XYZ file of C-alpha atoms in Angstrom:
661
model
C 118.566 85.287 194.407
C 118.146 82.265 196.516
C 121.284 80.459 196.200
C 120.035 77.067 197.680
C 116.773 77.575 195.782
C 118.218 78.979 192.947
C 115.461 77.061 189.723
C 112.264 77.492 192.357
C 113.818 81.097 192.485
C 113.610 81.820 188.828
C 110.794 84.049 187.500
C 108.550 82.323 184.455
C 106.636 83.634 181.766
C 103.555 82.522 181.415
C 100.830 83.347 178.304
C 102.054 87.427 178.675
C 101.911 87.625 183.255
C 105.709 86.527 185.181
C 106.136 84.782 187.665
C 108.311 86.398 189.900
C 109.533 82.520 191.097
C 108.316 78.921 189.930
C 106.451 78.417 193.172
C 102.298 77.756 192.886
C 99.471 77.136 195.557
C 97.309 74.523 193.882
C 93.656 74.542 193.678
C 91.865 72.639 197.031
C 88.780 72.895 198.211
C 88.854 75.220 201.030
C 85.266 74.526 201.447
C 85.159 77.825 203.244
C 81.946 79.191 201.325
C 78.368 80.389 202.810
C 75.619 79.892 201.268
C 78.330 79.823 197.680
C 80.147 82.986 198.610
C 83.086 83.920 199.982
C 83.632 84.841 202.533
C 86.589 86.526 204.798
C 87.892 83.794 206.011
C 87.912 82.271 202.965
C 89.879 85.851 201.640
C 92.343 85.373 204.083
C 93.367 81.951 203.728
C 94.393 83.267 199.714
C 95.992 86.711 201.015
C 98.491 84.969 203.396
C 99.301 82.251 201.594
C 99.796 86.046 198.490
C 101.937 87.427 201.305
C 103.329 84.221 201.904
C 105.429 84.189 198.570
C 103.946 81.820 195.581
C 103.695 82.799 192.603
C 100.410 81.778 191.799
C 97.604 80.501 192.875
C 94.857 78.365 192.268
C 91.853 79.519 193.945
C 89.577 76.307 194.844
C 86.581 75.048 192.721
C 83.868 76.849 191.388
C 81.143 74.035 190.566
C 80.084 74.630 186.881
C 76.170 73.162 186.688
C 73.648 71.716 189.813
C 74.691 68.250 188.660
C 78.995 69.147 190.433
C 78.136 70.930 193.024
C 80.122 68.656 195.646
C 80.047 70.052 198.601
C 78.430 72.308 201.678
C 81.187 75.214 200.705
C 80.418 74.928 197.775
C 80.735 78.053 195.610
C 77.692 78.955 192.899
C 77.125 77.703 189.745
C 75.787 79.849 187.494
C 75.080 82.905 188.896
C 76.339 86.089 188.634
C 76.597 87.511 192.030
C 79.690 85.827 192.658
C 81.522 88.082 190.707
C 81.658 91.204 193.099
C 82.498 88.695 195.721
C 85.664 87.276 194.214
C 86.974 90.362 193.361
C 87.790 90.980 196.425
C 88.936 86.923 197.007
C 90.853 88.142 193.122
C 92.098 91.270 195.182
C 94.030 89.896 197.453
C 95.929 87.281 195.598
C 96.718 89.942 192.847
C 97.661 92.120 195.743
C 100.633 90.890 196.929
C 102.049 89.938 193.542
C 100.893 86.447 192.904
C 99.150 85.395 189.106
C 95.754 84.561 190.930
C 93.769 81.590 188.276
C 89.977 79.547 188.986
C 89.461 76.282 188.969
C 86.414 74.734 186.978
C 85.426 71.288 187.828
C 82.361 69.044 187.002
C 82.384 65.060 189.586
C 80.857 63.747 186.493
C 79.152 60.413 187.572
C 81.343 61.274 191.663
C 78.443 63.375 192.326
C 77.280 63.510 195.969
C 73.504 64.101 196.123
C 73.615 64.943 199.561
C 74.050 68.419 198.460
C 73.432 68.807 195.305
C 69.844 67.554 194.468
C 70.941 66.390 191.618
C 70.963 63.248 189.260
C 74.792 62.581 188.960
C 75.431 63.196 185.011
C 78.303 60.936 182.858
C 79.127 59.981 179.099
C 77.479 56.458 179.698
C 76.142 56.049 183.734
C 77.670 54.049 186.069
C 78.318 54.711 189.701
C 79.786 57.272 192.090
C 82.849 56.358 193.692
C 82.384 59.597 196.080
C 78.589 58.173 197.508
C 76.325 55.154 196.904
C 73.918 56.551 193.809
C 74.276 56.129 189.683
C 74.262 58.182 187.397
C 72.519 59.543 184.193
C 73.823 58.889 180.357
C 74.296 63.073 179.259
C 71.337 62.644 175.976
C 73.855 65.588 173.611
C 71.799 68.529 175.615
C 72.783 67.844 178.805
C 76.506 68.142 177.331
C 75.790 71.420 175.389
C 74.689 72.484 178.923
C 77.998 71.415 180.653
C 80.000 72.845 178.053
C 77.789 76.695 178.213
C 78.070 75.609 182.168
C 82.212 76.137 181.545
C 82.304 79.137 179.653
C 79.831 81.056 182.373
C 82.062 80.363 185.130
C 85.192 80.824 182.998
C 83.511 84.049 182.266
C 82.810 84.710 185.702
C 86.207 84.418 186.136
C 86.864 86.859 183.652
C 84.973 89.853 185.369
C 86.135 89.104 188.997
C 89.199 89.838 187.264
C 91.070 86.566 187.778
C 93.730 85.847 185.442
C 92.939 82.769 184.879
C 91.292 79.128 185.224
C 92.307 76.048 184.553
C 89.202 73.491 184.268
C 90.120 70.245 186.346
C 89.907 66.817 184.375
C 91.564 64.987 186.873
C 90.795 62.484 189.551
C 88.575 60.786 187.068
C 86.492 63.764 186.763
C 83.733 64.260 184.101
C 86.320 65.526 181.183
C 87.566 62.690 182.438
C 85.354 60.141 181.950
C 85.110 61.619 178.376
C 88.684 60.279 177.759
C 88.152 57.601 179.955
C 87.117 54.614 177.949
C 86.346 52.222 180.984
C 83.090 55.178 181.341
C 82.665 56.319 177.815
C 81.205 53.943 176.161
C 78.927 56.348 173.303
C 78.833 55.337 170.467
C 77.402 59.665 169.094
C 79.983 62.196 168.409
C 81.329 62.242 171.957
C 82.160 58.615 172.207
C 83.928 56.024 170.179
C 86.799 57.174 168.777
C 90.263 59.965 170.649
C 89.254 62.248 168.521
C 85.306 61.985 169.645
C 86.192 61.613 173.756
C 87.644 64.231 173.420
C 85.547 66.638 171.620
C 84.490 67.971 175.327
C 87.692 69.260 176.389
C 88.288 70.133 172.777
C 85.151 72.501 173.051
C 84.979 73.898 176.634
C 89.334 74.815 175.816
C 88.322 76.575 172.396
C 85.035 78.625 173.149
C 86.779 79.682 177.244
C 89.285 81.479 174.892
C 87.168 82.488 173.064
C 85.562 84.472 175.033
C 87.980 84.922 177.832
C 90.337 86.364 175.682
C 93.911 85.868 174.252
C 95.423 87.232 177.423
C 93.223 85.457 179.765
C 94.808 81.710 181.270
C 93.723 78.629 180.214
C 95.465 75.554 181.813
C 93.849 72.004 182.355
C 94.131 69.521 185.420
C 94.761 66.213 184.586
C 96.205 63.230 187.222
C 96.919 59.842 187.290
C 96.008 56.093 187.898
C 98.711 53.472 187.021
C 97.903 50.712 189.857
C 94.415 51.150 188.674
C 93.603 49.477 184.657
C 90.478 50.439 183.888
C 92.038 54.371 183.863
C 93.640 56.365 181.035
C 97.784 54.912 181.274
C 100.901 57.400 180.903
C 100.380 57.227 177.481
C 96.570 57.576 176.565
C 97.280 60.713 178.621
C 100.389 62.548 177.091
C 98.796 61.555 173.809
C 95.571 63.636 174.764
C 97.704 66.457 176.323
C 100.013 66.231 173.212
C 97.469 66.557 170.929
C 95.777 70.273 173.032
C 98.879 72.036 173.065
C 99.223 70.927 169.556
C 96.075 72.533 169.129
C 97.055 75.625 171.935
C 94.105 74.798 174.015
C 96.408 75.037 176.821
C 98.615 77.291 178.953
C 99.298 75.302 181.673
C 99.509 71.469 183.144
C 98.972 70.408 186.355
C 100.391 66.985 186.986
C 98.293 64.886 189.959
C 97.822 61.605 191.734
C 95.062 59.104 191.889
C 91.120 59.673 191.577
C 88.864 58.136 192.439
C 89.116 54.698 191.697
C 92.518 55.562 193.806
C 91.070 57.607 196.153
C 94.326 56.850 198.447
C 96.970 58.356 196.289
C 94.566 62.081 196.035
C 96.060 63.011 198.714
C 98.596 61.333 199.843
C 99.448 60.211 203.298
C 103.048 60.123 204.443
C 102.805 56.338 203.702
C 103.430 56.896 200.189
C 106.941 58.489 198.852
C 107.559 62.162 197.614
C 107.109 63.875 194.647
C 104.423 61.937 194.065
C 102.943 64.031 190.672
C 106.743 64.709 189.384
C 106.455 60.630 187.022
C 103.455 61.241 185.179
C 105.040 65.302 184.413
C 108.294 64.499 183.269
C 106.234 62.143 180.518
C 103.152 64.942 179.468
C 106.408 67.573 179.399
C 108.587 65.293 176.660
C 105.388 66.087 174.967
C 104.694 69.492 175.093
C 105.754 72.533 172.698
C 103.942 75.520 173.851
C 102.716 74.527 177.730
C 103.678 74.738 180.968
C 103.950 71.690 183.122
C 103.354 71.863 187.110
C 104.740 69.148 189.188
C 101.137 68.944 192.502
C 101.159 66.374 194.993
C 102.908 65.067 197.888
C 106.000 68.162 196.790
C 106.405 69.453 199.970
C 109.232 71.447 200.629
C 111.432 73.905 198.583
C 113.564 70.816 198.485
C 112.195 68.599 197.059
C 110.897 71.114 194.943
C 114.473 72.083 193.941
C 115.349 68.543 192.765
C 111.936 68.111 190.939
C 112.718 71.382 188.528
C 115.984 70.327 188.754
C 115.439 66.676 186.839
C 113.338 68.854 184.664
C 110.690 66.838 185.304
C 108.733 69.827 185.542
C 109.102 74.111 184.716
C 107.170 75.052 188.050
C 105.948 72.769 191.795
C 102.405 73.118 193.521
C 103.510 72.579 196.632
C 99.959 73.427 198.405
C 99.719 71.152 202.008
C 102.860 72.862 202.592
C 102.031 76.210 202.442
C 99.198 75.315 204.405
C 101.483 74.294 206.815
C 103.020 77.455 206.201
C 101.610 79.674 204.585
C 105.451 81.506 204.068
C 107.472 78.663 202.973
C 108.169 80.737 199.343
C 109.280 83.397 201.629
C 111.212 81.735 204.223
C 112.811 78.945 201.343
C 113.207 82.790 199.235
C 115.559 83.941 202.181
C 117.826 80.860 202.329
C 115.633 79.907 206.193
C 113.939 76.272 204.876
C 114.661 75.653 208.460
C 112.505 78.309 209.629
C 109.758 76.507 207.461
C 106.962 74.375 209.546
C 106.251 71.525 207.453
C 103.544 70.156 206.569
C 103.522 66.050 208.242
C 101.698 64.517 205.888
C 98.721 63.414 207.689
C 95.472 65.291 206.059
C 93.955 64.764 209.702
C 93.298 68.810 209.386
C 92.824 69.270 205.616
C 91.208 66.470 203.576
C 89.792 64.529 207.579
C 87.435 68.127 208.362
C 87.280 68.152 204.320
C 86.177 64.379 203.876
C 83.583 65.629 206.836
C 82.322 68.486 204.303
C 83.840 71.377 206.940
C 86.106 74.125 206.042
C 89.726 73.072 206.251
C 92.618 73.354 208.740
C 95.613 72.030 209.604
C 97.048 69.728 212.136
C 100.108 71.576 212.591
C 98.845 75.422 211.621
C 95.991 76.645 213.624
C 95.121 79.437 211.736
C 94.016 77.695 208.755
C 90.826 79.304 208.382
C 91.017 81.101 210.986
C 93.713 83.938 209.276
C 90.924 86.804 209.502
C 90.717 86.490 213.502
C 94.502 85.904 213.571
C 96.023 88.519 211.881
C 97.054 85.553 209.273
C 99.833 83.574 210.411
C 101.618 86.489 212.337
C 102.103 87.962 215.036
C 101.231 91.370 216.708
C 103.944 92.298 219.483
C 102.199 93.043 222.828
C 102.181 96.178 224.993
C 102.690 94.678 228.150
C 105.468 92.566 228.187
C 105.242 89.667 230.359
C 107.271 85.781 232.348
C 105.317 83.428 231.904
C 105.863 80.078 232.336
C 104.905 76.875 230.525
C 105.005 73.786 232.137
C 104.688 70.856 229.555
C 106.432 70.178 226.345
C 103.936 68.781 224.008
C 102.040 70.082 221.456
C 99.870 72.462 224.081
C 102.676 73.430 225.182
C 105.293 74.054 222.023
C 103.551 76.111 220.020
C 102.433 78.246 223.490
C 105.548 78.982 224.424
C 106.370 79.979 220.095
C 103.610 82.298 220.573
C 104.014 83.926 223.148
C 107.629 84.704 222.589
C 107.070 85.889 218.868
C 104.245 88.342 220.107
C 107.573 89.216 223.077
C 106.967 87.693 226.048
C 109.680 86.043 228.145
C 108.548 82.815 228.269
C 109.937 79.837 230.403
C 109.284 76.226 229.158
C 109.530 73.947 231.719
C 109.428 69.973 230.397
C 109.918 66.909 233.519
C 110.878 64.800 230.321
C 114.847 64.686 229.201
C 113.450 66.068 225.456
C 110.408 67.741 224.404
C 107.300 66.334 222.291
C 105.309 64.633 225.292
C 103.487 61.894 223.425
C 104.283 63.545 220.322
C 108.102 62.312 220.913
C 106.485 58.918 220.976
C 104.277 59.713 217.564
C 107.231 60.568 215.501
C 108.844 57.542 216.572
C 106.255 54.862 214.590
C 107.280 53.532 211.712
C 107.338 56.484 208.761
C 106.342 59.165 211.155
C 109.612 60.231 211.620
C 107.767 64.480 209.864
C 106.566 63.754 213.915
C 109.898 64.553 215.091
C 111.198 67.105 211.969
C 108.061 69.155 213.025
C 109.904 68.744 216.986
C 112.922 69.683 216.227
C 111.785 72.526 214.816
C 109.892 73.923 217.489
C 113.557 73.049 219.242
C 114.858 75.762 216.648
C 112.456 78.517 217.351
C 112.062 78.519 221.298
C 116.250 78.564 220.461
C 116.009 81.771 217.968
C 112.678 83.986 220.259
C 115.907 83.447 223.177
C 112.913 81.099 225.059
C 113.849 79.367 228.986
C 114.010 75.968 228.377
C 114.373 73.088 231.512
C 114.278 69.434 230.808
C 114.805 67.390 233.511
C 111.969 70.248 235.599
C 108.791 67.660 236.653
C 107.454 71.143 238.611
C 105.444 70.473 242.351
C 102.743 73.871 243.276
C 104.917 75.125 245.196
C 108.245 75.503 242.871
C 106.373 78.506 241.899
C 106.651 81.807 242.606
C 103.113 83.246 242.162
C 105.836 86.562 242.121
C 108.087 85.802 239.001
C 105.610 84.487 236.391
C 103.045 86.434 235.504
C 101.366 84.247 233.363
C 101.154 80.349 234.121
C 99.941 77.035 231.550
C 99.201 74.180 232.326
C 100.523 71.606 229.527
C 100.705 68.215 231.546
C 98.598 66.061 229.271
C 97.560 63.637 229.251
C 97.879 59.400 230.509
C 96.687 55.655 230.521
C 94.491 55.241 233.365
C 95.411 51.619 234.848
C 91.817 50.200 234.682
C 92.022 49.913 230.854
C 88.638 50.543 231.322
C 86.755 50.271 227.667
C 83.900 52.282 226.365
C 82.389 49.109 224.413
C 82.201 47.667 228.563
C 80.227 50.331 229.782
C 79.446 48.789 233.753
C 83.227 46.799 234.053
C 85.038 49.821 235.643
C 87.893 47.993 235.190
C 89.021 45.607 233.589
C 89.765 41.734 235.383
C 93.267 39.890 235.524
C 95.190 43.177 235.112
C 97.511 42.059 238.308
C 98.544 38.681 236.712
C 100.991 40.670 234.615
C 102.363 40.992 231.278
C 100.001 44.539 230.574
C 101.485 47.288 228.389
C 100.036 50.438 227.136
C 100.816 51.607 224.255
C 103.093 54.845 225.611
C 105.039 52.569 227.728
C 105.782 50.911 224.279
C 106.401 53.021 222.244
C 109.210 54.556 225.005
C 110.452 51.403 225.515
C 109.587 51.014 229.046
C 108.196 47.461 228.025
C 109.147 44.695 226.991
C 106.236 42.869 225.470
C 106.727 38.830 224.130
C 106.150 37.344 221.204
C 102.749 37.351 221.045
C 101.094 40.069 221.885
C 96.905 41.460 221.731
C 96.959 44.895 221.386
C 93.150 46.468 222.458
C 92.217 49.651 220.114
C 89.858 51.089 220.779
C 90.427 54.729 219.644
C 90.930 53.760 216.187
C 93.518 56.011 215.833
C 97.341 56.048 215.044
C 98.331 54.984 219.046
C 97.005 51.539 218.806
C 97.504 51.500 214.455
C 101.141 52.100 214.319
C 102.249 51.272 217.450
C 100.937 47.386 216.073
C 102.632 48.347 213.146
C 106.007 49.286 215.195
C 106.054 45.640 217.467
C 105.472 44.174 213.799
C 108.589 45.576 212.563
C 109.818 43.824 215.705
C 108.916 40.632 215.177
C 106.037 40.075 217.976
C 103.413 38.359 216.576
C 100.529 41.109 216.965
C 96.959 40.785 217.437
C 94.607 43.718 216.766
C 91.482 43.737 218.599
C 88.625 46.649 218.420
C 85.120 47.217 218.942
C 85.065 48.623 215.639
C 83.806 47.470 212.403
C 86.839 47.621 211.181
C 90.430 47.924 212.135
C 92.002 52.193 212.221
C 87.746 53.685 211.332
C 88.815 56.792 212.849
C 91.942 57.543 209.900
C 88.935 56.469 207.606
C 88.763 59.886 206.717
C 91.976 60.778 206.626
C 92.640 58.585 203.491
C 95.363 56.787 204.642
C 93.215 53.462 206.713
C 93.386 50.989 203.692
C 96.768 51.503 202.780
C 98.386 51.605 206.779
C 96.148 47.996 206.756
C 98.546 46.527 203.502
C 100.864 47.967 205.966
C 100.107 45.882 208.678
C 99.310 42.449 206.196
C 101.823 42.052 204.588
C 103.281 42.461 208.130
C 102.075 39.364 209.237
C 98.966 41.537 211.756
C 95.537 39.845 212.317
C 92.550 41.717 213.589
C 89.854 40.977 215.079
C 86.592 43.616 215.081
C 83.362 44.267 216.556
C 84.752 42.845 219.831
C 86.627 43.621 224.122
C 88.270 41.782 226.061
C 86.768 40.617 229.582
C 89.526 39.205 231.556
C 93.045 38.848 230.559
C 94.977 35.937 232.602
C 98.081 36.821 232.399
C 98.961 34.220 228.919
C 95.513 35.292 226.545
C 92.474 37.518 226.908
C 88.621 35.937 226.902
C 87.116 38.640 224.114
C 83.583 39.057 223.623
C 81.953 38.797 219.840
C 79.858 42.010 220.374
C 77.520 40.462 217.658
C 76.956 37.177 218.488
C 77.710 37.928 222.559
C 79.818 34.099 222.571
C 83.475 34.868 224.494
C 86.931 32.594 223.457
C 90.114 32.474 224.931
C 92.700 33.893 222.798
C 96.336 32.729 223.607
C 99.041 35.426 224.020
C 102.085 36.617 225.711
C 101.367 40.276 226.608
C 98.171 42.807 226.028
C 98.827 46.248 225.217
C 96.608 48.963 224.825
C 95.023 52.045 223.325
C 92.620 53.114 225.095
C 90.968 56.487 226.837
C 93.282 58.656 228.393
C 92.443 60.616 230.883
C 94.100 64.171 232.320
C 97.697 64.645 233.725
C 95.927 67.474 235.837
C 97.190 66.470 239.363
C 99.274 70.210 239.419
C 96.046 72.303 238.790
C 94.557 71.457 242.846
C 97.720 72.683 244.214
C 97.827 75.858 241.964
C 94.532 76.501 242.809
C 94.981 75.985 247.045
C 98.471 78.697 246.452
C 95.827 81.221 243.955
C 97.673 81.268 241.728
C 96.000 81.677 238.513
C 96.926 79.312 235.898
C 95.566 78.413 232.257
C 95.242 75.090 231.095
C 95.062 73.627 228.013
C 95.605 70.665 225.759
C 95.020 67.722 227.209
C 95.456 68.173 230.795
C 92.101 69.757 229.684
C 90.885 67.230 228.515
C 92.347 63.996 226.634
C 91.996 64.567 222.815
C 93.910 64.831 219.328
C 96.940 66.478 218.768
C 95.525 69.469 216.641
C 93.645 70.437 219.646
C 96.727 71.058 221.839
C 97.906 72.903 218.722
C 95.064 75.040 218.674
C 94.254 75.758 222.058
C 98.490 76.073 222.449
C 98.341 78.510 218.910
C 95.252 80.860 221.216
C 96.562 80.693 224.666
C 99.732 82.326 223.770
C 97.355 84.987 221.447
C 95.269 85.721 224.655
C 98.779 87.223 227.244
């Protein structure tokens, strides 16, 4: 029994099953199916979380009807050919002591015609909040057909060996649409009174129980959108859950946050408070008499989870992104080693960020996600040929390469030119609300110390400093820098911005490292559309600067849209008084302001500013490479010094380099 997390690691009865702890790996779209069937990539992904100690795993949602298909990686609906493939997934989960559940879903109005090629169905019509299409008011025959789809899907899950199913009634999906008067304006037996609006969910749950038997677990997933007036409020949702529980229709209810009308809370980034799902869970736990309550949404850590359980807000906790980032979170917590958990940084960049582009998911800080079948999960095989390895550069690529090489039994030295590890990623962690990045760097420092990596800070390495006889492998991870030319992609014919010699021009890196002190009025040129520019604008505004953000893009934070962070980020900037100019570039800097061009009209105008801060494309800091080549030293170039990119690719190349030594 864990001394630090006694509630989290107490067993719990769920129908005829006993859960070994209170940690759930909740449903989310991993999007890994091929031709509608789970593959080894998918199986290995869930196996690793079962090995890692989760007590219950809810496999990603299966559409129950052709109208419900939402992603390229969705499973086949209405087809028994999935059963033998799911048996492999179930065996991988249950073989390591976890309970296996499958979520069943129908998105109703919020479909995706590009994937489904089917009209969107909903209680009363209305627009999709997923794409730009409308929906079709369901006939009674279509309602019954959909109910049949849920029941048939549950039967397939039972035949594949799943211990139960979770019916998705969250995020204003179809079931929730029938519950919600704003969506359900019917005047037949499926609309009007609460009893009628609950008819679909009652039929689905009752028939699943009848078909699948008394030992089969039947759960329900819900969420709330308290800031949206037309959505069900917590008291209304509590009454619905109370009635379902009173009828004995559900064994548990999972409580999330957000939905299609408040999408940014659905997978909350670091812009939101933690433990978002606990408030709804607490309300529902106060009304149920039989069902267990699972709190989900931004419960990242065992500490979060223990607090939620200790407050009596829930019976179990679902830690999703936390177990994506570290699949062995549960085992490490059970062994009272929370300091060894690789903490999720709530960025959404490779989980929801890849899913939003219809790819299979991964993780910015854990590149083994989705590659478990290739890379032995998130575990390391010891080398039979230990070597002495030098890693040059202590940013994300270098940190991961050094850690993995040491995990595999190599003797590793890491040289970093500055007095701290982290590289430009460290500067990102100094932006507002991004301290989870600093926690991650501290995790690397602890891991490197435990693994015996020799960390050499303030160690600027030249080619002639390296003795080829001392190191069998040299990995170069020296990062990138901002060129002094301030080249703008939107002005390809202009190699260097005119007027730079007049001064008061600083890179975002210089600003974040406090190497620059811009004046009161700052013009921030952002060609990247990510946190590098937007986070620096936020930092400057918090420090009292008057910030105008200029971008050639049609809106601020273009690259953050796919992480569901752009809107709350812009709201935060507006509250701080940040203004912005879109679809524009800087023609010339004058030392006290800039001439800018509007790309939509071609018109130019002058803007007063005391300083110009630039977030344009970086260049690789690869000046060490020619000297190493001249000396005949074999090297591997990884991360930004190979090509400046976003952080996930640095972590990926670091992991790959460490594995391949």
